[in-house]
Amino acid sequence: MAIQILPELVVAQIAAGEVVERPASVVKELVENALDAGARNIRIEITGGGRQRIRISDDGFGIPPEETELAFYRHATSKLRTTEDLTNINTLGFRGEALASIASVSQLSIVSRHVESQMGTLLNLEGGQVVRRQHVGAPVGTVITVENLFYNTPARLKFLKKENTEKRQIALFVTRYAMAYPHVRFTLEQDGREVFRSSGTGQLADVLVASLGLDSFRNMVEVSGKESARESRPEISVSGYTSVPSLHRSDRNHITLFVNGRWIQDTRLSYAVTQAYHTFLMTGRYPVAVLMLQLPP
Ligand code: ADP
Ligand code: MG
């Protein structure tokens, strides 16, 4: 074959493989966008483990009408301008790839109304192509509906995990975000049934009661600590809850860690948490902990 530059859709679909691996990754990207938009209420509605339909509604600041279409181009972002900005990212997103990627492998509709607009904009996209646009009445915020995920990439569709696995993954994701953003009220509905709700009071304790249950929460203690900046180290603070020695689990998966509002997995950090229980826990038992680390970006 002769060398040719690939059509935009093919490029987007290949790239989409990195951003949207599965329904849970679509939920992650859209929820992160809602948080970046300053939403206080985020509603996540899932049908068929997310393969059939994912709808995320937020009451964030919305997208200006003249930018709605632009948001679906690859590398289109309002969060980053220069290379220098990369060292000071305070938003969850910055690459401008999620919407383009998700749209290229689904049938998507968006209704968004910007805080400074009188009207909302509706766009329908199929495989990344805009098929309909119109002005609509809508409250301030954004509603994105993703249907028939991977309908045009059969290989991806084939390798999707079971519906229940996806449901569980999505629920895990949403609970974690609710912990990291306790001032945001999250609602998760799966197949028409509400399965999780956080109150948005701003108290991590309330979210932990909702996610771990009151019995476990009663066996957690609040922790907080701060280390001032030193020559070679920036200021670091840690806060959250960790279990008393009588509450323990058989694996490290109940140690939940966030750095600057992002959920992370790190063996050294979870080892550090476990070490703090040295001699208090039998070998092979691990604490339950939810810890937020804050440090300069
Ligand atoms: P990124 O988040 O990396 O900038 P995305 O592809 O996820 O890239 O989104 C592109 C742009 O669309 C964002 O930079 C933002 O300006 C806008 N956007 C996406 N979702 C929302 C939302 N829920 N509310 C307001 N603006 C949004
Ligand atoms: Mg994003």
Coordinates of C-alpha atoms in Angstrom, one line a residue, residues 7-18 20 74 100-101 103-106 127-128 150-153 156:
P7 CA -8.7 9.8 7.8
E8 CA -9.6 11.7 11.0
L9 CA -12.2 9.1 12.1
V10 CA -9.7 6.2 11.9
V11 CA -7.2 8.2 13.9
A12 CA -9.8 9.0 16.5
Q13 CA -10.9 5.4 16.7
I14 CA -7.4 4.1 17.2
A15 CA -6.7 6.8 19.8
A16 CA -10.1 6.0 21.5
G17 CA -8.7 2.6 22.4
E18 CA -6.4 4.3 24.8
V20 CA -12.1 4.5 26.3
R74 CA -9.3 15.9 19.1
A100 CA -13.5 13.1 20.6
S101 CA -12.6 9.5 21.5
A103 CA -17.9 10.2 20.2
S104 CA -15.9 8.3 17.6
V105 CA -17.0 4.9 19.1
S106 CA -20.6 5.6 20.0
G127 CA -19.2 7.8 15.1
G128 CA -17.8 11.3 15.7
F150 CA -18.3 0.4 20.4
Y151 CA -21.1 -0.2 17.9
N152 CA -18.7 0.6 15.1
T153 CA -15.6 -1.2 16.5
R156 CA -13.7 -3.8 21.1

